[in-house]
Each structure stands twice: as C-alpha cells, then as structure tokens.
Coordinates of C-alpha atoms in Angstrom, one line a residue:
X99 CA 106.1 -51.1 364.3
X100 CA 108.6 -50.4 367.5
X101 CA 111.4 -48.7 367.5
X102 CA 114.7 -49.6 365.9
X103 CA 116.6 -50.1 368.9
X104 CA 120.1 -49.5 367.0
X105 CA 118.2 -46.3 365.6
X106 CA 117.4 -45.0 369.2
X107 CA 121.1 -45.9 370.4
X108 CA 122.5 -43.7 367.7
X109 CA 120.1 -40.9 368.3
X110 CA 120.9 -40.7 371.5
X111 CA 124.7 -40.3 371.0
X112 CA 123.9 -37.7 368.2
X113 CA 121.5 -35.8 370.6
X114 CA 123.9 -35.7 373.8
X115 CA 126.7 -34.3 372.0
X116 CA 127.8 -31.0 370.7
X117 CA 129.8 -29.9 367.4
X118 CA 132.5 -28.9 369.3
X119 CA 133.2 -32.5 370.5
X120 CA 133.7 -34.1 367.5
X121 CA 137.3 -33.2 365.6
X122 CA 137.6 -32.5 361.5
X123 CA 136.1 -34.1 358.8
X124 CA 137.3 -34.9 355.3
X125 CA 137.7 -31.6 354.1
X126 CA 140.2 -30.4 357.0
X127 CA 143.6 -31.0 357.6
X128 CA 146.7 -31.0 360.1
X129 CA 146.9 -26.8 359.2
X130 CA 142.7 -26.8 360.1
X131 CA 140.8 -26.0 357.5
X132 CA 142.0 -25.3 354.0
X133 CA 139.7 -22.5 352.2
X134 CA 139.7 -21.0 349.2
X135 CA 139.2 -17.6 347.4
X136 CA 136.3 -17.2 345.2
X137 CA 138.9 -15.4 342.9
X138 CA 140.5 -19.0 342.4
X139 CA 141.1 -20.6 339.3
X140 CA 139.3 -23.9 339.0
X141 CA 142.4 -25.1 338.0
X142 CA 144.3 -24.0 341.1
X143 CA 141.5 -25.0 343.4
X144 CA 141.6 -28.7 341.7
X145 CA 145.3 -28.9 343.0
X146 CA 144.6 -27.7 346.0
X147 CA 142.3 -30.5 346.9
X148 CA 144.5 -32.9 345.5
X149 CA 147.7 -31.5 347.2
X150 CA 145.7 -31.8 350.7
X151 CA 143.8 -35.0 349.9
X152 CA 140.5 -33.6 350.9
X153 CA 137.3 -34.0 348.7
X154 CA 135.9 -30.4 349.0
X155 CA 136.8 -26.9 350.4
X156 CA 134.7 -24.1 351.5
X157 CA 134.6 -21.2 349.2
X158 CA 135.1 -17.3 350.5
X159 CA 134.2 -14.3 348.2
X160 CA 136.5 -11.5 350.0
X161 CA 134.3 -8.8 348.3
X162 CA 131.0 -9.9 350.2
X163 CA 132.8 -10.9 353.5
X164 CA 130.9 -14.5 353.0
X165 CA 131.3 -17.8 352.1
X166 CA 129.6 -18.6 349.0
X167 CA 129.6 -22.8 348.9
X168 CA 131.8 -25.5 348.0
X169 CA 134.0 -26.2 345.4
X170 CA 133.9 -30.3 345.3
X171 CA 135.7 -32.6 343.8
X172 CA 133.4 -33.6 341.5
X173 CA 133.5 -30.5 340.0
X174 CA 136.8 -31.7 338.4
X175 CA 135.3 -35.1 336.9
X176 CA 134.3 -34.0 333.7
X177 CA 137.3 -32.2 332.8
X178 CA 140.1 -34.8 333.9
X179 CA 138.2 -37.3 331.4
X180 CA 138.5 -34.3 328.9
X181 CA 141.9 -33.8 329.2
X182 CA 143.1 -37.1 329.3
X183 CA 141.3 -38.1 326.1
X184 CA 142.7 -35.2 324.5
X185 CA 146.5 -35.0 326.1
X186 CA 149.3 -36.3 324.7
X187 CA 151.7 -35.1 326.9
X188 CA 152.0 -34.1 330.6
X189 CA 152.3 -30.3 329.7
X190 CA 149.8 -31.3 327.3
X191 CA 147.3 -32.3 330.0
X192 CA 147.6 -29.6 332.0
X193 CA 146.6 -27.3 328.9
X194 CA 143.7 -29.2 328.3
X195 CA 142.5 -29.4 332.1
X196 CA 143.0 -25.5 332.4
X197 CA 140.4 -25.5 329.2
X198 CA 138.3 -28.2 330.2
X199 CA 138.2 -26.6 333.8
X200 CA 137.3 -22.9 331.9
X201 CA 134.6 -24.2 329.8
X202 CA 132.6 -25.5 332.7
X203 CA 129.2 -24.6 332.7
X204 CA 126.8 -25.9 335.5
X205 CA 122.8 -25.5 335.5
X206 CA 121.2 -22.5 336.0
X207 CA 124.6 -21.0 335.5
X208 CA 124.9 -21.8 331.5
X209 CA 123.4 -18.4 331.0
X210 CA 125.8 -16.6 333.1
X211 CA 129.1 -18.5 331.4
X212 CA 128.3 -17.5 328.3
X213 CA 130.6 -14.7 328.1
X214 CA 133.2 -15.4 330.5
X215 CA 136.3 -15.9 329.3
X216 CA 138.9 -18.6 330.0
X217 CA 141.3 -16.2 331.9
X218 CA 138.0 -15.1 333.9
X219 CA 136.5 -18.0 335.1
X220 CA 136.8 -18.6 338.5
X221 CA 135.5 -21.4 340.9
X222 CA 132.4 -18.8 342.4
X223 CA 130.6 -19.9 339.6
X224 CA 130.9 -23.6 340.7
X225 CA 130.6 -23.4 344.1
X226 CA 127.5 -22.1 344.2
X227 CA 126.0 -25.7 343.2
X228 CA 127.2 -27.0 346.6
X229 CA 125.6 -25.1 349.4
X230 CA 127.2 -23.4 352.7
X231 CA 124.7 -24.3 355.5
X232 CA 126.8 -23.9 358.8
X233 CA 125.9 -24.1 362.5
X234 CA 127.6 -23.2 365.3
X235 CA 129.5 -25.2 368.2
X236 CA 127.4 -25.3 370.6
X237 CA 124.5 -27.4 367.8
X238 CA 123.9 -30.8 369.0
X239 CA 125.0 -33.3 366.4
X240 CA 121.7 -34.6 366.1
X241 CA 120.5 -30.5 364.5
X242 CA 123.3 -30.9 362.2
X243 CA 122.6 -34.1 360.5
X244 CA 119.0 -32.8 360.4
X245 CA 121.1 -29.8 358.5
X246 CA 122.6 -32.5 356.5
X247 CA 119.6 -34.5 355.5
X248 CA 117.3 -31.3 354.8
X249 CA 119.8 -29.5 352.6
X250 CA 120.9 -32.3 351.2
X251 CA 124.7 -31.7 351.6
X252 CA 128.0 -33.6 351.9
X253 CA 129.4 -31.6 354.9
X254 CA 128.5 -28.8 357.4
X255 CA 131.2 -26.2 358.4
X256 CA 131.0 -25.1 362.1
X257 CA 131.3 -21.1 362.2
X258 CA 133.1 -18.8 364.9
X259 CA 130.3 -16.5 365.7
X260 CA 132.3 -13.8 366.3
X261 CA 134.8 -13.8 363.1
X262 CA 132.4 -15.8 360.8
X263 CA 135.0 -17.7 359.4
X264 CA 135.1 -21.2 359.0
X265 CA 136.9 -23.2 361.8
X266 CA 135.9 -26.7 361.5
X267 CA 133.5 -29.0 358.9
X268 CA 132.3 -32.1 359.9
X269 CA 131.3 -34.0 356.7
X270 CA 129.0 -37.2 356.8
X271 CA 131.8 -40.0 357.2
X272 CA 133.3 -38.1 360.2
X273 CA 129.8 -38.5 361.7
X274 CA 129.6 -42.4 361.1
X275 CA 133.3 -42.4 362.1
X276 CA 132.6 -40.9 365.7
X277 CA 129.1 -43.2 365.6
X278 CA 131.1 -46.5 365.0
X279 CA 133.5 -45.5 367.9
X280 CA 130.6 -44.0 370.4
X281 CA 127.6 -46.4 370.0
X282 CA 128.0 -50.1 371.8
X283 CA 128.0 -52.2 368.8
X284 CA 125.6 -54.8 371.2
X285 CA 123.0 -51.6 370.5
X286 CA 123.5 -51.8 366.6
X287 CA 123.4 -56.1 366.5
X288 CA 119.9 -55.7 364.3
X289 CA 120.2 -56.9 360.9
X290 CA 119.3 -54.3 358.0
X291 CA 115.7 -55.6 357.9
X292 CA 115.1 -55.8 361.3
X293 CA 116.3 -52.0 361.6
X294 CA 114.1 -50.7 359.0
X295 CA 117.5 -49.4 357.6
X296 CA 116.4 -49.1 353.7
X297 CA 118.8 -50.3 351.1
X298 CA 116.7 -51.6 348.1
X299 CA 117.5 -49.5 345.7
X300 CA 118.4 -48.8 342.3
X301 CA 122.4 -49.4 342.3
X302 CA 124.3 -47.5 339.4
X303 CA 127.1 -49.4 337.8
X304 CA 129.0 -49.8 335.0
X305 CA 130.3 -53.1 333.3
X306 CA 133.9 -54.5 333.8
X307 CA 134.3 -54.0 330.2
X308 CA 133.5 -50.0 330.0
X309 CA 136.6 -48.0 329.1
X310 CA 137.6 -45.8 332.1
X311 CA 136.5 -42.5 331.0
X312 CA 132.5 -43.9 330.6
X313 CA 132.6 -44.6 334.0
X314 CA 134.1 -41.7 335.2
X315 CA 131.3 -39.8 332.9
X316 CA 128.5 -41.8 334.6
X317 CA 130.2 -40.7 337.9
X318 CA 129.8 -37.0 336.5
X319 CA 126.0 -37.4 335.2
X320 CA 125.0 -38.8 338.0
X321 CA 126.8 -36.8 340.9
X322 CA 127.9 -39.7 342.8
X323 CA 130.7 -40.6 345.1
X324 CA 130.7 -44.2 343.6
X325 CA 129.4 -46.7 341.6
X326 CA 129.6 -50.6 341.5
X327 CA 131.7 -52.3 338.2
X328 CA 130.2 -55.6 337.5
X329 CA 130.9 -58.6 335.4
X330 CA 128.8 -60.2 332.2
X331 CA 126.6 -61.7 334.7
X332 CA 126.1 -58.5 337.0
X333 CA 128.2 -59.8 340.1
X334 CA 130.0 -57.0 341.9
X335 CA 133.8 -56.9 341.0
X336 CA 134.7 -53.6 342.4
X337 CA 133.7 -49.9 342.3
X338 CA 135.3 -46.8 341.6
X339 CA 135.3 -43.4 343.4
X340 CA 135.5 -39.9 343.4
X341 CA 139.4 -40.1 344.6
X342 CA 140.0 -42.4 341.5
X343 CA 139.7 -38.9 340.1
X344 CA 142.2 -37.3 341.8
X345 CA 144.6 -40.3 341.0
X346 CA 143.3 -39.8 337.3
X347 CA 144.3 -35.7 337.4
X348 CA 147.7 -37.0 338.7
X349 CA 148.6 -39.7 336.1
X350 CA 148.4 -36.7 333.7
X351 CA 146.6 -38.9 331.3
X352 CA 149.6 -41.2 331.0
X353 CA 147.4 -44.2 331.5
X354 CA 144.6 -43.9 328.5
X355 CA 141.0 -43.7 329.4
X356 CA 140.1 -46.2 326.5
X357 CA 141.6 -49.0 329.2
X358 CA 138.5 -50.9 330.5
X359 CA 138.1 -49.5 334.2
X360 CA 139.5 -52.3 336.3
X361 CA 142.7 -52.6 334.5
X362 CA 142.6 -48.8 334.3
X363 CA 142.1 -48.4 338.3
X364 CA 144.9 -51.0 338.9
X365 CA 147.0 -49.4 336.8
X366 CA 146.7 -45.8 337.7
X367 CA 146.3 -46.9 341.6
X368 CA 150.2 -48.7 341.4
X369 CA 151.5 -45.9 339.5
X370 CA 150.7 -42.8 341.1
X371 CA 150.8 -44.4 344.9
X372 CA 148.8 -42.3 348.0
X373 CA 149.7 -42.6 351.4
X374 CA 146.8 -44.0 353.4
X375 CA 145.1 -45.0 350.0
X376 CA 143.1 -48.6 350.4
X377 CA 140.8 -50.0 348.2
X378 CA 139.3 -52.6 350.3
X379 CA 136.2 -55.0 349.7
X380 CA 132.5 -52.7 349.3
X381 CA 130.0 -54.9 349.8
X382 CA 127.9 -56.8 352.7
X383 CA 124.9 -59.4 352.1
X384 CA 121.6 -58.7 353.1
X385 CA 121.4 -60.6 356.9
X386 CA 124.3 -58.0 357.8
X387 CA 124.1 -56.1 361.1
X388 CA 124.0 -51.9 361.4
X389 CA 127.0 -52.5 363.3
X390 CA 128.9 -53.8 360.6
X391 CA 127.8 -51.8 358.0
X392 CA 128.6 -48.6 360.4
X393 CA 131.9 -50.3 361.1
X394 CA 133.1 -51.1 357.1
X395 CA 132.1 -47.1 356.6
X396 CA 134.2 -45.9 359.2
X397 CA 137.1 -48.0 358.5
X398 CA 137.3 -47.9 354.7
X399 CA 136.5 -44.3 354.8
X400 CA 133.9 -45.5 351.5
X401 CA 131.2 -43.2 351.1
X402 CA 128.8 -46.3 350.1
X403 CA 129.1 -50.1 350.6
X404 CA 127.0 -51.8 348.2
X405 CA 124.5 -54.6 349.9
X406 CA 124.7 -58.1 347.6
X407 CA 122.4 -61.6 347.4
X408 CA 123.9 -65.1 347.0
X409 CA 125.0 -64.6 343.8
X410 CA 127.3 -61.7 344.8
X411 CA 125.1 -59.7 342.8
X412 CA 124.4 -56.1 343.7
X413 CA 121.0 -55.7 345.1
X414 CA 120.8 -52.3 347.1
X415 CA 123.5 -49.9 348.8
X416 CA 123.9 -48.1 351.9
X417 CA 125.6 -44.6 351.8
X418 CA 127.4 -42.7 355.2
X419 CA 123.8 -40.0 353.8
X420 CA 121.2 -43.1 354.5
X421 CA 123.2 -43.7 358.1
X422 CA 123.1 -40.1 358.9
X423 CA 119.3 -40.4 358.1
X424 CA 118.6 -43.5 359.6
X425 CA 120.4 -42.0 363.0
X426 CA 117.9 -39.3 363.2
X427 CA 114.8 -40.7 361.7
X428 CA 113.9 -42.3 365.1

C-alpha cells in the first residue's frame, strides 16, 4: 500500500521543525507556565487549574530538585461528583471536595494512602499517575510526538538544560493546532479511508437520559477527555468533557447531578459563563477529509471529534493522540 500522502505532508512539517518554534500549549499561560509544589493541596491545585483555565500542570518536589509528573484535571472528576451529591450548600461543597479530594487513592498507590491523613495528603501522590517525559528545544517535533505516542502522554514539557525547570509544554492539541496552520490543506484532501487514518472503534457514551454525575463517573472510569451522549436510538446529541468538570467544581453543586446530562450541561454552561468557552458541533461522517478533521480539532480546541454514518449515529472517533500518531506513523 503507498504512502498516505497527507501522512507524508505532516511528517515533514513535524520533522523540519524544532520545539522551540512552536509557542505554549494548554497547560501554559500569558505568565508562562504555571507549576505547582508537590507540597500542594489537591484541593489548592484543583483551583489553580481552574483559576488559569488549563487542563494540567507540571508537578515540582522542592526536596528532590525534580519534577515528579502531572497533576491533571481529571484527577478532580471523581471528587466534584462526590461533593456535589453530597453538598448542600456552597461552603458545604467545598468541605466535601477538600474530603473527596483527601480520600483519593490511585492504583498502585492504595497501599501507600492508607495512612495519610486528610491534612497530609498532597497532590505528589497523584501526580505520579501522569508522567514527566521532557525534551529539550532543540528536539524536532517529529521526536516529541514519538515521546508522546510511546509514553502515552497528554503533553511534553520542554526543559532549560541549564536550570531544569520547566519553560514551555506543548500538549497534543497545540501540535494539531500548528499542523492545521503549517500543512497545505491540498496535501491533507484524502478522505479518512483513503489515509489509512483509523477511526473504527469502540466509541464510549452515555445515553441522553443518564443523570449528570453517571456520566461524569464513566468520564472517571474510563480516563477520558470525552465521551458522546446519545439518544434512545444511539444518534449523537452532544458530548461532554473534561472542562464540563471545571464548570461543575464552579457551580458548587448548585445545579444537582441527578439532572439528566444535557439539561445538566446547558444548565451549568449558562450559569457559570467562561470566556472563550464554545461548545460547537463534534462530529464528521465517514467520506470526511484529514484536512477537515485537522481543522475541527484545531478550531474547537476538542480533544476528540466523533466520526458518524447516515443515521447520525456514532460509528468511530478520532482523537488530537490518533493525529499525533497518524503524523508520525509514515
């Protein structure tokens, strides 16, 4: 089988540039990169990535002079749908996130929580579930998303050789981002099929029906950015994300979690508004192009766009992780 020809035209972009060309990713802001102290609270480091709108944020044990991973976003899931069962106020909510937040235990690291304390529980234990794999400035893009795609992470931090500190992270969207503005969109005109681009797959989703705080648990079990809501008859109605979290934390359990999800989402969306915040269509059919897929990524700033047959009904997706593999896999 020969070459995809819109794979080629994105390896070559990724292999002819450097990290140091392409600017921040999602977990960076205006002040550069936000970082936090292994010594934080999860609670604290919750608010700080909901304060700075980013999804994740590089975690730095002062002790050991390293970084010791991530502290996501999704770390949080479990505990906002805890809380906001269980609140009945706003005060009351933050006392039940603190507790929720406190009684995480993750993996391998049950044994270790055990007997840690509320007051002691900081976020080193969780970050160590998302790893730190960082190159340096002068790695061609097309190394890092091979970094990306072998460790299986969200984001790579670039790291000033001489300090060792953190000074940029380029995550997986900012990659399609610079991909959709770099690569011709004549070179990316083949259709998914014709690519080789693989999107039949299982899709996880949740029905239209499902109260809120199920689908936000799925979103937990599963450790996904997203997942598709359907109707009675499976045909994609919408999807929910990992930032419908961070508007969830916010409402302070306001809005109950027994509200079926879409009336839950439109709810909480119009009552705690986000600058910047759209929540545009997610889904393509299966004679779309690379280019277009590449282009709904970049511009939604979606994490997955879910690929649909006649019926409107979910049949595959296509995540910024399959692009990134895609672009290299040629």
């Amino acid at each position: 089988m020969p070459a995809s020809k819109a794979a080629t035209a994105l390896s070559t972009v990724l292999s002819s540039t450097t990290a140091a060309n392409l600017k921040a990713g999602s977990t960076t802001t205006d002040h550069g990169v936000i970082e936090l102290s292994s010594k934080t609270k999860p609670i604290d480091a919750a608010k700080a990535l909901w304060k700075h709108n980013i999804l994740g944020a590089p975690v730095w044990d002062d002790d050991e002079k390293k970084y010791i991973g991530f502290f996501d976003q999704r770390d949080t899931v479990s505990s906002v749908v805890a809380a906001s069962k269980e609140a009945e106020s706003a005060d009351d909510f933050t006392t039940k996130m603190v507790k929720a937040l406190s009684e995480l235990k993750i993996g391998d690291e049950k044994e270790k929580l055990v007997d840690v304390s509320s007051d002691d529980m900081t976020i080193s234990y969780l970050a160590a579930r998302n790893p730190f794999v960082s190159v340096s400035e002068s790695c061609t893009l097309a190394d890092l998303c091979a970094a990306l795609v072998e460790k299986h992470c969200h984001r790579v931090p670039i790291v000033d050789k001489e300090s060792g500190k953190c000074i940029n992270i380029i995550s997986q969207s900012a990659l399609v981002k610079y991909l959709a503005k770099n690569v011709p969109r004549e070179d990316l005109a083949e259709t998914l099929d014709e690519a080789g681009l693989s999107y039949k797959k299982d899709v996880v989703s949740i029905v239209d029906t499902a109260e809120a705080s199920e689908a936000f648990t799925l979103l937990d079990d599963k450790r996904l950015s997203g997942i598709a809501v359907v109707d009675e008859d499976g045909m994609l109605v919408g999807n929910t994300s990992a930032r419908d979290i961070k508007i969830a934390a916010l409402d302070e359990g306001k809005i109950p979690m027994d509200t079926d999800i879409l009336s839950y989402l439109a709810k909480v969306r119009q009552a705690t508004p986000q600058r910047k915040e759209k929540y545009p269509s997610c889904h393509v059919h299966t004679d779309t192009t690379v280019a277009h897929v590449i282009g709904i990524l970049a511009k939604t700033g979606y994490h997955r766009v879910f690929v649909v047959n006649a019926e409107q009904v979910p049949v595959g997706v296509i995540s910024v992780a399959d692009i990134v593999k895609f672009a290299i896999s040629k």
